XYZ file of C-alpha atoms in Angstrom:
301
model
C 112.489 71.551 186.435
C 113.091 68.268 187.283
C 116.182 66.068 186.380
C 114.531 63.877 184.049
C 112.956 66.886 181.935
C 116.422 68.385 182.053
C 117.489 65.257 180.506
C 114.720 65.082 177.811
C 115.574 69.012 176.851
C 119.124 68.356 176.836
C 118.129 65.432 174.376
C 115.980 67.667 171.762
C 118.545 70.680 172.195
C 121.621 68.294 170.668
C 119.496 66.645 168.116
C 118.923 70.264 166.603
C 115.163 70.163 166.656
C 114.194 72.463 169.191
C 116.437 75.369 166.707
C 114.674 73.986 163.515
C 111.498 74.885 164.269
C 109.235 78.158 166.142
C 106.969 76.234 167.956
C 107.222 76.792 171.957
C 110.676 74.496 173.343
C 107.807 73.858 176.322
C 105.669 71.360 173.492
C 109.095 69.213 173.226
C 109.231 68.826 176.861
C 105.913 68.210 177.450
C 105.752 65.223 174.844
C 109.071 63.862 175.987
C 108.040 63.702 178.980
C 107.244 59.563 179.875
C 105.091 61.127 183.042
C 102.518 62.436 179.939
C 102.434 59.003 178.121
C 100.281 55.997 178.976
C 101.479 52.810 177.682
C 98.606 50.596 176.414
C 100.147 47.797 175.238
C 104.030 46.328 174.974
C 104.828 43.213 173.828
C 105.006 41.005 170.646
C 106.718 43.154 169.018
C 104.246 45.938 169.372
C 104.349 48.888 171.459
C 101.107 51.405 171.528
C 101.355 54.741 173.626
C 99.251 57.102 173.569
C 99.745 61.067 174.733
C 96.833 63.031 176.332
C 96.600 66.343 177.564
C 95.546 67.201 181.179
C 91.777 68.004 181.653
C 91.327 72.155 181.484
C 95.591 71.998 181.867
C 96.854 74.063 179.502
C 100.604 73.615 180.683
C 100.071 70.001 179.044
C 98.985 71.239 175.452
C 100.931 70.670 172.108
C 101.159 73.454 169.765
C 98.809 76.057 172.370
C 95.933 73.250 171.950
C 94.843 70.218 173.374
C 96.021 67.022 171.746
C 95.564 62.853 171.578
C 98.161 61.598 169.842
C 98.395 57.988 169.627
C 101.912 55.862 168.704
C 102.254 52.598 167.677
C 106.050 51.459 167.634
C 106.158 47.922 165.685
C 109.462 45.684 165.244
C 109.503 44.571 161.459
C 111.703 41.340 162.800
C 109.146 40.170 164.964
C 105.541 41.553 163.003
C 104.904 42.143 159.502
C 102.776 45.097 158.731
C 100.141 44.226 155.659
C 97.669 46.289 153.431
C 94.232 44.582 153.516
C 91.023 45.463 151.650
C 87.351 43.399 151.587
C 84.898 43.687 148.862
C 83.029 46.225 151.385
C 83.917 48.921 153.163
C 84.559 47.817 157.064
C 85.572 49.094 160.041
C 89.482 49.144 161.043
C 88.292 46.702 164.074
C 86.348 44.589 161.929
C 89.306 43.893 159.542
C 91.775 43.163 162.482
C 89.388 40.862 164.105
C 88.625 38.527 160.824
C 92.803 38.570 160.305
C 93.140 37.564 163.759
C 95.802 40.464 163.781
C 97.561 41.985 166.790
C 96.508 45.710 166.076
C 95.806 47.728 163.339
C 95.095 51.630 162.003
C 93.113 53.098 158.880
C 94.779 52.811 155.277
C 94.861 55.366 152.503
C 91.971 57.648 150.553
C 88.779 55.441 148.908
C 85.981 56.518 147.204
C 83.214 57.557 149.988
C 79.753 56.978 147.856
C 81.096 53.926 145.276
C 78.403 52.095 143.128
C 77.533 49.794 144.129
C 77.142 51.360 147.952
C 79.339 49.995 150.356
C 81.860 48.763 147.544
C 85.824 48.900 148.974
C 87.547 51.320 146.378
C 90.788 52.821 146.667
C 90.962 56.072 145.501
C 94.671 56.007 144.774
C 97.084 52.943 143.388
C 96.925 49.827 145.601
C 98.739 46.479 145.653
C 98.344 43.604 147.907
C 100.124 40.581 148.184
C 101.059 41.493 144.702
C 97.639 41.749 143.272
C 96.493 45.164 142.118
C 93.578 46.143 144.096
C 92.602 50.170 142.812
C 90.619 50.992 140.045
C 92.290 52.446 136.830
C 92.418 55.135 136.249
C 91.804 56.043 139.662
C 90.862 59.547 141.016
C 94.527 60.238 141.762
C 94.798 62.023 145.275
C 97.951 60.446 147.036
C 101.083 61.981 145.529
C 103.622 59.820 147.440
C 104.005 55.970 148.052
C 104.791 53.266 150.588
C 105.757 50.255 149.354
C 106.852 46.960 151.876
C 109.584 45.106 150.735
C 109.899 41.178 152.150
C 111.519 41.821 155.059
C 108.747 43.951 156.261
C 111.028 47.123 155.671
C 109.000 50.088 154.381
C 109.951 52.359 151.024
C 108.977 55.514 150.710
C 108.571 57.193 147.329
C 107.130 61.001 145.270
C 104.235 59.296 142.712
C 102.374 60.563 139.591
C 99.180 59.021 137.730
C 101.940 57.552 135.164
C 103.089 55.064 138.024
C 99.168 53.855 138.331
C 99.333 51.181 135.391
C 103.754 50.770 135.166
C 103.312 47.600 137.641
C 105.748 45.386 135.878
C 109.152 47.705 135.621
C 108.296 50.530 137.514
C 109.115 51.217 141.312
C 106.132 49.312 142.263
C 107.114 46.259 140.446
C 109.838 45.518 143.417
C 107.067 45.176 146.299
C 104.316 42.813 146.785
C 102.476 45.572 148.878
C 102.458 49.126 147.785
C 100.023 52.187 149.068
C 99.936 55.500 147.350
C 98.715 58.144 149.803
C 100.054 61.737 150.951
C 101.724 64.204 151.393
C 104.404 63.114 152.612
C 105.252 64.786 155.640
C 109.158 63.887 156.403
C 112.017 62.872 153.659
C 114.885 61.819 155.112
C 114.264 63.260 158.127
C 113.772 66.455 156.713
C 110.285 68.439 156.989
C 108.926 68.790 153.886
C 106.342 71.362 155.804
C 107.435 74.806 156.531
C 106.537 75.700 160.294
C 104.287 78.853 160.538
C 103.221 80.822 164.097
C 99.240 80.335 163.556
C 97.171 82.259 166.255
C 94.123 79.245 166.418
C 91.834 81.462 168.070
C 91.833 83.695 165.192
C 91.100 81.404 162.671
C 87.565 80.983 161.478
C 85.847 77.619 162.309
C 86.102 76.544 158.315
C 89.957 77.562 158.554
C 90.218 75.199 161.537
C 88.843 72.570 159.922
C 91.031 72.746 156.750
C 94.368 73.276 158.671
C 93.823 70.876 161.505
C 92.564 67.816 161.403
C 92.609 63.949 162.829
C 95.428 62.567 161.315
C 96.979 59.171 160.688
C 100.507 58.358 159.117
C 103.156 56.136 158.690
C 107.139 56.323 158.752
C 110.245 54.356 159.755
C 113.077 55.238 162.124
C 116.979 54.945 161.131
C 116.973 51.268 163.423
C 114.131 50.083 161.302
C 111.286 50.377 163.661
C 108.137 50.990 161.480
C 105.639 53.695 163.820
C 101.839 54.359 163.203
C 100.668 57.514 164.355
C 96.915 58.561 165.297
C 96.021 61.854 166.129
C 92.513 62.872 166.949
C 90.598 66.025 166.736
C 87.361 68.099 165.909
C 87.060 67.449 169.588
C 87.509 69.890 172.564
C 89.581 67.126 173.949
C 91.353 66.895 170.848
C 92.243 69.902 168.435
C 93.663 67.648 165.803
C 96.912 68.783 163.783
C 98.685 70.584 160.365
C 101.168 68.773 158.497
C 103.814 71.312 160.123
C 102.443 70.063 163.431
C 102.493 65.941 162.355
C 106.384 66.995 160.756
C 107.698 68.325 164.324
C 105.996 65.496 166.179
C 107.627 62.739 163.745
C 110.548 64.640 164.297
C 110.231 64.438 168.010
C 109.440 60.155 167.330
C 112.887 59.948 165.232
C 111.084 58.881 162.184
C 113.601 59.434 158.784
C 110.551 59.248 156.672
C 106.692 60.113 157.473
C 104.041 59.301 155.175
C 100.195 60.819 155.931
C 97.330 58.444 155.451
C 93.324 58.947 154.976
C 92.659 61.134 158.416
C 89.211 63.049 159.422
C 86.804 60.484 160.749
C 88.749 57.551 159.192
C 91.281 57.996 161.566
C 90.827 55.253 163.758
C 93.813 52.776 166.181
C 93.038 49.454 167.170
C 95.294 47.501 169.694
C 93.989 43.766 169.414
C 90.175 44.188 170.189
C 90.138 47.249 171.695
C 89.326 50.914 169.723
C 92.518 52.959 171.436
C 91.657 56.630 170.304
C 88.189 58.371 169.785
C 87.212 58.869 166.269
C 85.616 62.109 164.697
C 82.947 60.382 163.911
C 81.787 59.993 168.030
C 79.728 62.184 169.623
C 79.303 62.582 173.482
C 81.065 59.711 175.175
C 80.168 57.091 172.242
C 83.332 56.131 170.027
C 82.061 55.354 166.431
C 84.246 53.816 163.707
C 83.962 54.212 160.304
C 84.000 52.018 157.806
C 86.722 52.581 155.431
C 88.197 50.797 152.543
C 90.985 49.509 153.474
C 93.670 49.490 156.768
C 97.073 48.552 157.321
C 97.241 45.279 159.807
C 99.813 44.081 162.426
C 100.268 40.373 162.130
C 103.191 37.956 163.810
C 105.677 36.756 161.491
């Protein structure tokens, strides 16, 4: 092992993480590991990254499968991160393109088949710019909250149908933008996921499906930093991941609070114009987006 990995395992060993959970101390090293990262783009105040694993290499898999996994870093100082919805459903790089923004990824849950077709419906509470944008009373599948104060700092918060229509006193009330999605996956930098051994090549295909999945979430580190994760899967490039698997790899980002957005073929990163991961959706070598209700956008302050 090389001195930088002995660095990296040194790292994970004092922060405690590597003894909090049962997955292999080889995945830690592995994503730590700058020489397995491609940067895509830096600047702005926006960092993307993304993590892929070696072609037929198992040595570079996380959790004994391969991943994509997909990290924007954003500085709330220099970018403010914004909620947008259309009338119509859209595509994640339609919505950053007609904001002009700097990058953006899916948003939270919507109704798939609204009347009329096409329609933009959240299916849990939504607020932009201080306007309530969901329907009441809405299907009710988030159970947790982020909420952007205006500084650009995100709040992270447990929610119950009760919240939907208390916009004037209730925790909503104090920010102009406010998402209700879930679960959440980290509180206070605690796992709120207990880690299991799973053999995956036991599982039956359905299993699969339901446990791991393409994923997309949001959190915060101690310094502020709001991060965007993407992960991919249903692909044999791409295995997709649990919510113990997205809590060990915020871990391994040093997010204090993790949030999961809409995932499956929503999941979707877009760095300026350019479609950084491969949705579901795709087949063969063709990326397809799609449209979803709404998306959370990068824009400079």
């Amino acid at each position: 092992m090389n001195a930088m990995k002995r660095i990296f395992v040194i790292a994970v060993l004092l922060l405690g993480w590597c003894a909090c959970w049962a997955q292999d101390a080889a995945d830690s090293v592995h994503f730590l590991d700058p020489s397995n990262w491609e940067t895509v783009r830096s600047g702005e105040g926006i960092s993307v990254r993304k993590y892929r694993t070696k072609c037929r290499k198992a040595e570079t898999y996380l959790f004994s499968a391969p991943q994509a996994i997909y990290v924007m870093e954003v500085d709330p100082s220099v970018c403010r991160i914004v909620p947008v919805q259309d009338e119509k459903q859209r595509t994640v790089g339609s919505l950053v393109r007609s904001r002009d923004a700097l990058a953006g990824v899916n948003g939270g849950f919507f109704v798939v088949h609204p009347e009329p077709k096409g329609t933009a419906v959240a299916n849990d509470f939504l607020k932009i710019g201080g306007r309530v944008f969901s329907p009441v009373p809405t299907p009710g599948w988030g159970d947790a909250a982020v909420g952007f104060d205006r500084n650009g700092i995100p709040h992270f918060t447990s929610w119950n149908k009760a919240m939907d229509t208390d916009t004037l006193a209730g925790w909503s009330a104090e920010f102009p933008d406010v998402m209700v999605a879930g679960p959440m996956i980290i509180r206070d930098g605690r796992s709120l996921h207990e880690w299991t051994d799973t053999d995956k090549c036991s599982l039956a295909e359905q299993q699969k499906r339901n446990l791991y999945a393409p994923r997309t979430a949001i959190g915060i580190r101690g310094d502020s930093t709001v991060v965007l994760v993407v992960i991919d899967g249903r692909r044999s490039r791409a295995f997709g991941a649990s919510f113990p698997e997205m809590a060990v790899i915020g871990r391994w980002l040093g997010l204090t609070q993790m949030l999961n957005l809409d995932g499956g073929g929503s999941s979707t990163m877009i760095s300026g114009r350019r479609l950084v991961n491969f949705p579901s959706d795709g087949f063969g070598i063709l990326p397809i987006e799609r449209r979803v209700a709404n998306a959370w956008l990068v824009l400079p302050r």
